[in-house]
Short mmCIF file of C-alpha atoms and ligand atoms in Angstrom, two decimals:
data_model
loop_
_atom_site.label_atom_id
_atom_site.label_comp_id
_atom_site.label_asym_id
_atom_site.label_seq_id
_atom_site.Cartn_x
_atom_site.Cartn_y
_atom_site.Cartn_z
CA MET A 1 -21.15 40.25 -33.34
CA SER A 2 -20.07 41.42 -29.89
CA ALA A 3 -16.61 40.53 -28.57
CA PRO A 4 -16.52 37.36 -26.44
CA GLU A 5 -16.63 37.87 -22.72
CA LEU A 6 -13.74 36.73 -20.56
CA HIS A 7 -14.47 34.51 -17.55
CA PRO A 8 -12.42 33.47 -14.52
CA GLY A 9 -10.35 30.50 -15.52
CA ASP A 10 -9.07 27.26 -14.15
CA CYS A 11 -7.18 28.70 -11.22
CA HIS A 12 -7.24 29.83 -7.60
CA LEU A 13 -6.35 33.34 -6.44
CA PHE A 14 -4.69 33.93 -3.10
CA GLU A 15 -2.69 36.52 -1.24
CA ALA A 16 0.51 36.15 0.76
CA ALA A 17 3.03 38.60 2.19
CA GLY A 18 0.93 41.48 0.81
CA ARG A 19 1.20 40.15 -2.71
CA ARG A 20 -1.33 38.57 -5.06
CA PHE A 21 -0.75 35.10 -6.51
CA VAL A 22 -2.60 32.67 -8.71
CA TYR A 23 -2.40 28.87 -8.62
CA LEU A 24 -2.89 27.58 -12.15
CA ALA A 25 -4.54 24.17 -12.15
CA PRO A 26 -3.61 23.07 -15.70
CA SER A 27 0.11 23.52 -15.04
CA ALA A 28 0.07 23.25 -11.20
CA ALA A 29 2.22 26.41 -11.19
CA VAL A 30 2.16 29.31 -8.74
CA MET A 31 2.42 32.70 -10.44
CA ALA A 32 2.97 36.04 -8.68
CA LEU A 33 0.66 38.70 -10.13
CA ASP A 34 1.64 42.24 -10.92
CA ASP A 35 -0.86 44.99 -10.14
CA THR A 36 -2.34 45.05 -13.64
CA SER A 37 -2.94 41.29 -13.82
CA ALA A 38 -4.46 41.34 -10.34
CA ALA A 39 -6.74 44.22 -11.38
CA VAL A 40 -7.89 42.31 -14.48
CA LEU A 41 -8.73 39.21 -12.44
CA ASP A 42 -10.51 41.30 -9.81
CA ALA A 43 -12.54 43.04 -12.50
CA ILE A 44 -13.92 39.78 -13.89
CA ALA A 45 -14.49 38.23 -10.46
CA ASP A 46 -17.98 39.74 -10.09
CA ARG A 47 -19.03 39.40 -13.75
CA PRO A 48 -17.50 38.45 -17.11
CA ARG A 49 -16.28 41.32 -19.29
CA SER A 50 -15.02 41.64 -22.84
CA ASN A 51 -11.45 42.50 -23.74
CA ASP A 52 -12.46 46.01 -24.83
CA GLU A 53 -14.45 46.60 -21.66
CA LEU A 54 -11.52 45.58 -19.48
CA VAL A 55 -9.13 47.84 -21.39
CA SER A 56 -11.48 50.79 -21.19
CA ASP A 57 -12.21 50.20 -17.45
CA LEU A 58 -8.56 49.80 -16.44
CA ALA A 59 -6.62 51.96 -18.93
CA SER A 60 -6.65 55.08 -16.79
CA SER A 61 -5.13 53.32 -13.78
CA HIS A 62 -2.86 50.77 -15.53
CA GLY A 63 -2.31 51.93 -19.12
CA SER A 64 -4.07 50.32 -22.08
CA GLN A 65 -0.99 48.49 -23.38
CA ASP A 66 -0.28 46.92 -19.97
CA VAL A 67 -3.89 45.82 -19.64
CA THR A 68 -3.86 44.29 -23.13
CA ASP A 69 -0.59 42.48 -22.41
CA SER A 70 -1.86 41.19 -19.08
CA ILE A 71 -5.08 39.89 -20.63
CA GLY A 72 -3.02 38.07 -23.29
CA GLU A 73 -0.82 36.44 -20.66
CA LEU A 74 -3.74 35.47 -18.41
CA VAL A 75 -5.57 33.88 -21.33
CA ARG A 76 -2.40 31.99 -22.27
CA VAL A 77 -2.09 30.43 -18.80
CA ARG A 78 -5.90 29.82 -18.65
CA ALA A 79 -6.43 32.16 -15.69
CA LEU A 80 -8.88 33.87 -18.06
CA LEU A 81 -11.13 31.92 -20.39
CA PRO A 82 -12.80 33.37 -23.47
CA ARG A 83 -15.94 31.39 -22.61
CA VAL A 84 -17.20 29.18 -19.83
CA ALA A 85 -15.59 25.94 -20.85
CA PRO A 86 -14.72 22.74 -19.10
CA PRO A 87 -11.00 22.41 -18.46
CA PRO A 88 -9.11 20.39 -21.03
CA LYS A 89 -9.19 16.65 -20.40
CA VAL A 90 -6.12 15.18 -18.78
CA PRO A 91 -4.96 12.64 -21.36
CA ARG A 92 -5.49 9.17 -19.92
CA VAL A 93 -1.98 7.97 -20.66
CA LEU A 94 -1.22 4.65 -19.04
CA PRO A 95 2.37 3.49 -18.74
CA LEU A 96 3.35 1.15 -21.57
CA GLN A 97 6.21 -0.44 -19.67
CA PRO A 98 5.78 -2.29 -16.36
CA ILE A 99 5.90 0.26 -13.55
CA PRO A 100 8.80 -0.25 -11.14
CA VAL A 101 7.81 -0.69 -7.51
CA SER A 102 9.48 1.96 -5.38
CA THR A 103 7.91 1.11 -2.00
CA MET A 104 6.58 -2.20 -0.75
CA VAL A 105 4.68 -2.23 2.54
CA LEU A 106 4.97 -5.62 4.16
CA ASN A 107 2.20 -6.46 6.62
CA VAL A 108 4.14 -8.89 8.78
CA THR A 109 1.10 -9.49 11.00
CA ASN A 110 -2.54 -8.52 11.09
CA GLN A 111 -2.64 -8.98 14.88
CA CYS A 112 -2.41 -6.13 17.35
CA ASN A 113 -1.88 -5.85 21.09
CA LEU A 114 -3.94 -2.64 21.19
CA ALA A 115 -7.64 -2.34 20.48
CA CYS A 116 -8.09 1.20 19.17
CA ALA A 117 -11.80 1.69 18.60
CA TYR A 118 -11.30 3.62 15.35
CA CYS A 119 -8.82 1.20 13.76
CA TYR A 120 -9.68 0.41 10.14
CA GLU A 121 -8.20 -3.05 10.53
CA TYR A 122 -10.17 -4.09 13.62
CA GLY A 123 -12.81 -1.46 14.17
CA GLU A 124 -16.32 -1.26 12.81
CA ASP A 125 -15.15 -0.34 9.31
CA LYS A 126 -12.69 -3.13 8.66
CA ILE A 127 -12.55 -4.30 5.06
CA VAL A 128 -10.46 -7.43 5.38
CA GLN A 129 -11.87 -10.48 7.09
CA THR A 130 -8.97 -12.28 8.71
CA GLU A 131 -11.28 -14.65 10.54
CA ASN A 132 -12.03 -16.67 7.42
CA GLY A 133 -8.56 -18.14 7.61
CA ARG A 134 -7.53 -16.88 4.18
CA GLN A 135 -4.85 -14.62 5.58
CA PRO A 136 -2.53 -16.06 8.22
CA LYS A 137 -2.14 -14.07 11.40
CA TRP A 138 1.62 -13.98 11.00
CA MET A 139 3.81 -13.68 7.93
CA SER A 140 6.21 -16.60 7.67
CA GLU A 141 9.92 -16.32 6.86
CA GLU A 142 9.21 -18.05 3.58
CA THR A 143 6.62 -15.39 2.58
CA ALA A 144 8.93 -12.60 3.75
CA ARG A 145 11.70 -14.03 1.57
CA ALA A 146 9.37 -14.37 -1.44
CA SER A 147 8.22 -10.76 -0.84
CA VAL A 148 11.78 -9.42 -0.78
CA ASP A 149 12.58 -11.36 -3.96
CA PHE A 150 9.45 -9.88 -5.50
CA LEU A 151 10.44 -6.33 -4.51
CA LEU A 152 14.00 -6.67 -5.80
CA ARG A 153 12.70 -8.16 -9.05
CA GLU A 154 10.13 -5.40 -9.62
CA SER A 155 12.02 -2.33 -8.37
CA GLY A 156 14.59 0.11 -9.67
CA ARG A 157 17.97 0.55 -8.04
CA SER A 158 16.89 1.92 -4.64
CA PRO A 159 13.65 0.43 -3.34
CA HIS A 160 12.07 1.09 0.06
CA LEU A 161 10.86 -1.74 2.23
CA THR A 162 8.35 -0.63 4.87
CA PHE A 163 7.01 -2.89 7.61
CA PHE A 164 3.49 -2.58 8.90
CA GLY A 165 0.85 -4.49 10.91
CA GLY A 166 -1.39 -4.96 13.00
CA GLU A 167 1.36 -4.12 15.40
CA THR A 168 4.48 -4.60 13.33
CA LEU A 169 6.83 -5.51 16.17
CA LEU A 170 4.66 -8.44 17.25
CA ASN A 171 6.43 -10.26 14.42
CA PHE A 172 9.88 -8.82 15.03
CA LYS A 173 11.45 -12.22 14.31
CA VAL A 174 10.28 -12.21 10.71
CA LEU A 175 10.98 -8.48 10.32
CA ARG A 176 14.58 -9.02 11.39
CA TYR A 177 14.89 -12.02 9.10
CA ALA A 178 13.50 -10.02 6.14
CA VAL A 179 15.98 -7.18 6.74
CA GLY A 180 18.97 -9.54 6.80
CA TYR A 181 17.81 -11.33 3.68
CA ALA A 182 16.96 -8.10 1.83
CA LYS A 183 20.37 -6.56 2.56
CA ALA A 184 22.22 -9.64 1.35
CA ARG A 185 20.13 -10.04 -1.83
CA ALA A 186 20.22 -6.33 -2.63
CA ALA A 187 24.02 -6.32 -2.33
CA GLU A 188 24.25 -9.30 -4.69
CA LEU A 189 22.08 -7.45 -7.20
CA GLY A 190 23.94 -4.13 -6.83
CA LYS A 191 20.87 -2.37 -5.38
CA SER A 192 20.56 -0.30 -2.23
CA ILE A 193 17.55 -0.88 -0.01
CA ASP A 194 16.12 1.37 2.64
CA PHE A 195 13.95 0.28 5.61
CA SER A 196 11.19 1.88 7.61
CA LEU A 197 8.34 0.80 9.86
CA THR A 198 5.25 2.01 11.62
CA THR A 199 4.71 0.88 15.22
CA ASN A 200 2.55 1.68 18.22
CA ALA A 201 5.75 1.73 20.36
CA THR A 202 4.46 -0.74 22.97
CA LEU A 203 7.15 -3.28 22.07
CA LEU A 204 10.13 -0.94 21.74
CA LYS A 205 12.47 -2.86 24.00
CA PRO A 206 16.23 -2.21 24.22
CA GLU A 207 17.05 -5.00 21.76
CA THR A 208 14.52 -3.66 19.22
CA ILE A 209 15.77 -0.11 19.60
CA GLU A 210 19.37 -1.21 19.01
CA PHE A 211 18.30 -3.04 15.89
CA LEU A 212 16.32 -0.10 14.45
CA ALA A 213 19.21 2.28 15.11
CA ASP A 214 21.85 -0.09 13.72
CA GLU A 215 19.82 -0.70 10.57
CA ASN A 216 19.09 3.01 10.17
CA PHE A 217 15.34 2.49 10.05
CA GLY A 218 12.94 5.31 9.29
CA VAL A 219 10.48 5.06 12.19
CA THR A 220 6.94 6.37 12.39
CA ILE A 221 5.10 5.99 15.68
CA SER A 222 1.32 5.96 15.86
CA ILE A 223 0.45 8.00 18.91
CA ASP A 224 -2.40 10.39 19.67
CA GLY A 225 -0.76 12.84 22.08
CA PRO A 226 -0.51 13.38 25.83
CA GLN A 227 -1.84 10.85 28.31
CA ASP A 228 -5.52 11.80 28.33
CA LEU A 229 -5.78 11.92 24.52
CA GLN A 230 -3.66 8.83 23.86
CA ASN A 231 -5.69 6.85 26.38
CA ARG A 232 -9.01 7.90 24.89
CA PHE A 233 -8.75 5.41 22.02
CA ARG A 234 -5.31 3.77 22.06
CA VAL A 235 -6.02 1.17 24.70
CA PHE A 236 -5.12 -2.45 25.36
CA HIS A 237 -7.75 -5.15 24.97
CA ASN A 238 -8.56 -4.86 28.69
CA GLY A 239 -9.30 -1.16 28.22
CA GLN A 240 -6.14 0.07 29.90
CA GLY A 241 -4.51 3.13 28.30
CA SER A 242 -1.13 2.75 26.62
CA TYR A 243 0.49 6.13 27.30
CA ASP A 244 2.44 5.18 30.42
CA LEU A 245 4.00 2.24 28.62
CA VAL A 246 4.86 3.93 25.33
CA ALA A 247 6.13 7.34 26.51
CA PRO A 248 9.42 6.12 28.12
CA ARG A 249 10.00 3.70 25.25
CA ILE A 250 9.63 6.44 22.67
CA LYS A 251 12.06 8.64 24.60
CA ALA A 252 14.58 5.78 24.72
CA LEU A 253 14.26 5.26 20.95
CA ILE A 254 14.69 8.96 20.17
CA GLN A 255 17.67 9.14 22.50
CA ARG A 256 19.42 6.18 20.84
CA HIS A 257 18.39 6.44 17.18
CA ARG A 258 19.78 9.74 15.98
CA SER A 259 20.70 9.10 12.37
CA ARG A 260 17.15 9.59 11.06
CA PRO A 261 14.38 11.82 12.36
CA ILE A 262 11.60 9.97 14.17
CA GLY A 263 8.07 10.97 13.23
CA ALA A 264 4.71 10.68 14.96
CA ARG A 265 1.45 9.98 13.23
CA VAL A 266 -1.68 11.14 15.00
CA THR A 267 -5.22 10.02 14.24
CA LEU A 268 -7.59 12.88 14.95
CA THR A 269 -11.15 12.26 16.04
CA ARG A 270 -13.99 14.56 16.95
CA GLU A 271 -13.13 13.94 20.59
CA THR A 272 -9.36 14.42 20.41
CA LEU A 273 -8.94 17.51 18.27
CA ASP A 274 -6.48 19.50 20.32
CA VAL A 275 -3.89 19.78 17.54
CA ARG A 276 -1.67 22.39 19.16
CA ARG A 277 -1.52 20.64 22.54
CA ILE A 278 -0.82 17.30 20.84
CA TYR A 279 1.92 18.80 18.68
CA GLU A 280 3.60 20.57 21.58
CA HIS A 281 3.52 17.50 23.78
CA LEU A 282 4.92 15.20 21.12
CA THR A 283 7.74 17.51 20.07
CA THR A 284 8.66 19.16 23.38
CA GLU A 285 7.93 16.40 25.89
CA LEU A 286 8.69 13.30 23.86
CA GLY A 287 11.18 14.71 21.35
CA PHE A 288 9.63 13.86 17.96
CA TRP A 289 11.14 15.68 15.00
CA GLU A 290 7.92 15.73 12.99
CA VAL A 291 4.25 15.15 13.66
CA GLY A 292 1.68 14.34 10.99
CA PHE A 293 -2.06 14.40 11.63
CA ALA A 294 -4.82 12.55 9.80
CA PRO A 295 -8.54 12.79 10.51
CA VAL A 296 -9.89 9.33 11.29
CA THR A 297 -11.23 7.34 8.35
CA SER A 298 -14.67 6.12 9.25
CA ALA A 299 -18.11 5.53 7.90
CA PRO A 300 -20.64 8.18 8.96
CA GLY A 301 -22.38 7.76 12.30
CA ARG A 302 -19.47 6.66 14.45
CA ASP A 303 -18.99 8.55 17.72
CA TYR A 304 -15.51 9.65 16.70
CA ALA A 305 -16.30 10.54 13.06
CA PHE A 306 -16.35 14.08 11.68
CA ASP A 307 -19.96 13.85 10.59
CA ASP A 308 -20.51 17.61 10.75
CA GLY A 309 -17.62 18.35 8.41
CA PHE A 310 -13.94 19.08 8.76
CA GLU A 311 -14.15 22.78 9.58
CA PRO A 312 -12.88 22.25 13.18
CA VAL A 313 -9.91 20.27 11.82
CA LEU A 314 -9.14 23.01 9.34
CA GLU A 315 -9.27 25.65 12.02
CA ALA A 316 -6.91 23.69 14.28
CA PHE A 317 -4.54 22.98 11.37
CA ARG A 318 -4.47 26.65 10.36
CA ASP A 319 -3.56 27.69 13.86
CA LEU A 320 -0.53 25.39 13.94
CA ALA A 321 0.34 26.13 10.31
CA ASP A 322 0.87 29.79 11.29
CA ASP A 323 3.73 28.61 13.49
CA TYR A 324 5.22 26.63 10.62
CA ARG A 325 5.12 29.72 8.41
CA GLU A 326 6.82 31.92 10.98
CA ALA A 327 9.50 29.29 11.65
CA ALA A 328 10.16 28.83 7.93
CA VAL A 329 10.41 32.58 7.33
CA ALA A 330 12.97 32.74 10.13
CA GLY A 331 14.82 29.74 8.63
CA ARG A 332 13.97 27.42 11.54
CA HIS A 333 12.67 23.87 11.48
CA HIS A 334 9.06 23.25 12.39
CA GLY A 335 7.76 19.69 12.62
CA PHE A 336 4.18 20.02 11.33
CA SER A 337 4.67 17.53 8.54
CA ASN A 338 1.27 18.08 6.89
CA VAL A 339 2.46 21.55 5.85
CA ARG A 340 5.91 20.35 4.83
CA GLU A 341 4.45 17.63 2.60
CA THR A 342 1.98 19.94 0.87
CA ILE A 343 4.36 22.82 0.21
CA GLU A 344 6.89 20.30 -1.10
CA GLU A 345 4.29 19.11 -3.62
CA ILE A 346 3.43 22.71 -4.54
CA HIS A 347 7.10 23.55 -4.98
CA LYS A 348 7.63 20.54 -7.23
CA GLY A 349 4.57 21.40 -9.33
CA ALA A 350 2.91 18.07 -8.52
CA SER A 351 0.01 17.36 -10.85
CA LYS A 352 -1.54 14.01 -10.20
CA ALA A 353 -3.61 11.78 -12.40
CA TRP A 354 -3.96 9.38 -9.42
CA PRO A 355 -4.12 10.55 -5.81
CA CYS A 356 -1.21 8.50 -4.48
CA GLY A 357 1.19 5.74 -5.45
CA ALA A 358 -1.12 2.90 -4.36
CA GLY A 359 -1.31 0.19 -7.01
CA PHE A 360 1.44 1.97 -8.90
CA GLY A 361 4.87 2.52 -7.32
CA LEU A 362 3.56 1.56 -3.89
CA LEU A 363 2.12 -1.87 -3.12
CA GLY A 364 0.96 -3.56 0.05
CA VAL A 365 1.68 -7.22 0.76
CA SER A 366 -0.55 -9.26 3.06
CA THR A 367 0.65 -11.79 5.64
CA GLY A 368 -0.03 -14.56 3.12
CA GLY A 369 1.81 -12.83 0.26
CA ASP A 370 -1.06 -11.29 -1.70
CA VAL A 371 -0.15 -8.06 -3.47
CA ASN A 372 -2.71 -5.32 -2.86
CA LEU A 373 -3.20 -1.63 -3.60
CA CYS A 374 -1.54 -0.53 -0.38
CA HIS A 375 -1.13 -1.58 3.25
CA ARG A 376 -4.68 -0.55 4.10
CA PHE A 377 -6.06 -3.05 1.62
CA ALA A 378 -3.60 -5.84 2.46
CA GLY A 379 -5.44 -9.14 2.23
CA SER A 380 -8.55 -7.73 0.55
CA GLU A 381 -9.48 -10.00 -2.37
CA ASP A 382 -11.36 -7.16 -4.04
CA HIS A 383 -8.26 -5.00 -4.17
CA GLN A 384 -5.66 -7.55 -5.19
CA LEU A 385 -3.08 -7.06 -7.93
CA GLY A 386 -1.26 -10.39 -7.80
CA THR A 387 0.88 -12.34 -5.37
CA VAL A 388 4.55 -12.10 -4.45
CA ARG A 389 5.09 -15.58 -5.85
CA ASP A 390 3.28 -15.12 -9.18
CA GLY A 391 4.11 -11.43 -9.57
CA ILE A 392 1.92 -8.46 -10.46
CA ASP A 393 -1.18 -9.14 -12.49
CA ARG A 394 -0.40 -6.49 -15.11
CA GLU A 395 -3.85 -6.65 -16.65
CA ALA A 396 -5.51 -6.05 -13.27
CA GLN A 397 -3.07 -3.22 -12.55
CA ARG A 398 -3.75 -1.58 -15.88
CA ALA A 399 -7.50 -1.90 -15.41
CA PHE A 400 -7.18 -0.38 -11.93
CA LEU A 401 -5.13 2.58 -13.17
CA ASP A 402 -7.49 3.13 -16.08
CA ARG A 403 -10.63 3.04 -13.90
CA HIS A 404 -9.17 5.32 -11.23
CA HIS A 405 -7.67 7.98 -13.50
CA ILE A 406 -8.80 11.51 -12.68
CA ASP A 407 -10.30 11.69 -16.14
CA HIS A 408 -13.15 9.51 -14.80
CA LYS A 409 -13.81 11.76 -11.79
CA THR A 410 -16.17 14.26 -13.34
CA ASP A 411 -16.56 16.39 -10.21
CA CYS A 412 -12.79 16.80 -9.90
CA GLN A 413 -12.29 18.12 -13.40
CA THR A 414 -13.54 21.58 -12.55
CA CYS A 415 -11.79 21.72 -9.18
CA TRP A 416 -8.70 23.90 -8.87
CA ALA A 417 -7.27 21.62 -6.15
CA ARG A 418 -7.19 18.56 -8.39
CA PRO A 419 -3.43 18.66 -9.17
CA LEU A 420 -2.73 17.89 -5.49
CA CYS A 421 -5.84 15.92 -4.54
CA ALA A 422 -6.90 13.94 -7.62
CA GLY A 423 -9.93 12.64 -5.76
CA GLY A 424 -8.17 11.63 -2.54
CA CYS A 425 -7.31 8.42 -0.71
CA TYR A 426 -8.84 5.20 -2.14
CA HIS A 427 -9.31 3.75 1.33
CA GLU A 428 -11.19 6.82 2.52
CA ALA A 429 -13.32 6.68 -0.65
CA HIS A 430 -14.02 2.98 -0.13
CA THR A 431 -15.13 3.62 3.46
CA ARG A 432 -17.05 6.86 2.96
CA GLU A 433 -18.18 6.80 -0.65
CA GLY A 434 -18.57 3.04 -1.16
CA SER A 435 -15.96 2.63 -3.88
CA THR A 436 -12.27 3.30 -4.41
CA ALA A 437 -13.16 4.78 -7.80
CA ARG A 438 -15.27 7.62 -6.39
CA PRO A 439 -13.80 10.98 -5.47
CA ASN A 440 -13.98 11.86 -1.77
CA LEU A 441 -16.64 14.50 -2.24
CA HIS A 442 -17.39 14.51 1.50
CA TYR A 443 -14.12 16.32 2.16
CA CYS A 444 -13.67 18.72 -0.77
CA GLU A 445 -14.13 21.83 1.36
CA TRP A 446 -11.49 20.55 3.74
CA ILE A 447 -9.04 19.75 0.92
CA ARG A 448 -9.56 23.07 -0.82
CA GLY A 449 -9.33 24.97 2.47
CA TRP A 450 -6.13 23.22 3.44
CA THR A 451 -4.58 23.60 -0.02
CA ASP A 452 -5.39 27.32 0.06
CA THR A 453 -3.70 27.60 3.48
CA CYS A 454 -0.57 25.86 2.21
CA LEU A 455 -0.49 27.99 -0.95
CA ARG A 456 -0.53 31.11 1.24
CA ILE A 457 2.28 29.73 3.37
CA TYR A 458 4.21 28.81 0.24
CA GLY A 459 3.74 32.32 -1.18
CA GLU A 460 4.78 33.89 2.11
CA ILE A 461 7.96 31.82 2.29
CA ALA A 462 8.70 32.45 -1.40
CA GLU A 463 8.51 36.19 -0.77
CA ARG A 464 10.23 36.40 2.61
CA ASN A 465 12.74 33.55 2.73
CA PRO A 466 12.96 31.79 -0.64
CA ALA A 467 16.15 29.97 0.37
CA PHE A 468 14.01 27.83 2.73
CA LEU A 469 12.37 26.23 -0.30
CA HIS A 470 15.64 24.92 -1.74
CA GLN A 471 15.36 21.86 0.50
CA PHE A 472 12.49 20.77 -1.76
CA ASP A 473 14.42 21.08 -5.02
CA GLY A 474 15.59 17.47 -5.13
CA ALA A 475 13.90 14.16 -4.51
CA SER A 476 11.78 13.58 -1.40
CA HIS A 477 14.02 13.29 1.64
CA GLU A 478 12.24 10.43 3.35
CA ALA A 479 10.62 7.24 2.20
CA PRO A 480 6.84 7.43 2.17
CA GLN A 481 5.51 6.26 5.51
CA ALA A 482 2.59 3.97 5.84
CA GLY A 483 -0.36 5.37 7.76
S1 SF4 B 1 -12.15 15.15 -4.37
FE1 SF4 B 1 -12.96 17.23 -4.18
S2 SF4 B 1 -11.19 18.48 -3.58
FE2 SF4 B 1 -10.38 16.57 -4.40
S3 SF4 B 1 -10.00 17.03 -6.61
FE3 SF4 B 1 -12.03 16.09 -6.41
S4 SF4 B 1 -13.47 17.84 -6.31
FE4 SF4 B 1 -11.39 18.61 -5.81
S1 SF4 B 2 -3.50 7.67 0.38
FE1 SF4 B 2 -4.91 6.00 0.96
S2 SF4 B 2 -4.92 4.60 -0.80
FE2 SF4 B 2 -3.10 5.92 -0.98
S3 SF4 B 2 -1.44 4.77 -0.01
FE3 SF4 B 2 -2.32 6.11 1.57
S4 SF4 B 2 -3.88 4.86 2.59
FE4 SF4 B 2 -3.39 3.82 0.66
#
């Protein structure tokens, strides 16, 4: 019987700083390759070869013992497979104990003073019907109090409370009430609680700014860039653009609130894809510390949707990511948060069975007090996991986690990017693929392309300035922001 042939394994090869690396999907580890291992992987890239064939082909250049040792090591880490085989199943282990809530996103209103055409809450793709009267327009103090009690009951020692809308600050009264109540109750229970919010910045008045600074809020501002890009979609109900109102208010906030970095969150559309110009305006002109970009979530066929694929987004991201890499190598800050978040996950060896914390450690609460997967599903009966008054429906939560485990996403099981993607955002999948349980197969090329870019940046930093990566050794430095 002939010796079994060796095939490329469950991994992704890349190059950075003139060195070869491999990202190993089963362990989510990055491994630098020596010349012999790289030669072995190159040799099987065009066709499978047996152990003996590899040794005989490479012995003269690398030495037969080194080749044999390298093959052994590559088989051990599954970068080489003795046959074409599906990757091992991720065991579908569901938590036996109730899962503590680490972040609760409180939708204090579902109303907004802007009318952004692409908005998932109001636009053509909305999933929650607020008109049927089931969800109140405004969260009451009583519901805010019940929500805080719920969070403090279900959390560990240091929960995050994030406020969201509609436009969050339209219900500043209840937000302020919830903060006061949460601080007092947390102190009684010996817990520490951290606050953040997402806002469109239109209502950042001096009193609000003082409050956010005094309470040390993490603030994320939804903004799409300089005047012409911001005013393309982020308009008031009468069609007037919002840039001239928000720009001075953002500057005033950044000037006053210095204890935590203020971040911007940009929704990219086919018509507003000038990533570099947006980034430079938001950091240099307005003073943001970090800027995160997300392609718009939309069903196909919308004017602003990326119906022809995400290649233009990837190109624009790569261009700005080069700047991040150079800054990191020189030990300087760069505020492109999409890179920072991904290399942090790579550094920590993230390997996900679920794409995000939704329905797990992160829950969204609707204006009426329903507990949902996350803020984007707040108020959706089809994505409900309990109420703040009755608590989490553990059976529904377990069924959700079971049904959405990566083990059920057949297409993802042979994908090297699965440790970081795990099928992608449930809301995106609901909108584009028709179900939260489906993987986002419409954007795989984009995810793999972006993950490859971030692996290269990670490898480059690891080679040229490894000390930069120490900032990612501990826990995440900011509470997850709603977007
Ligand atoms: S959705 Fe696509 S990119 Fe993400 S893990 Fe699944 S197959 Fe890979
Ligand atoms: S990734 Fe999607 S599903 Fe997960 S928390 Fe964010 S919006 Fe919700």
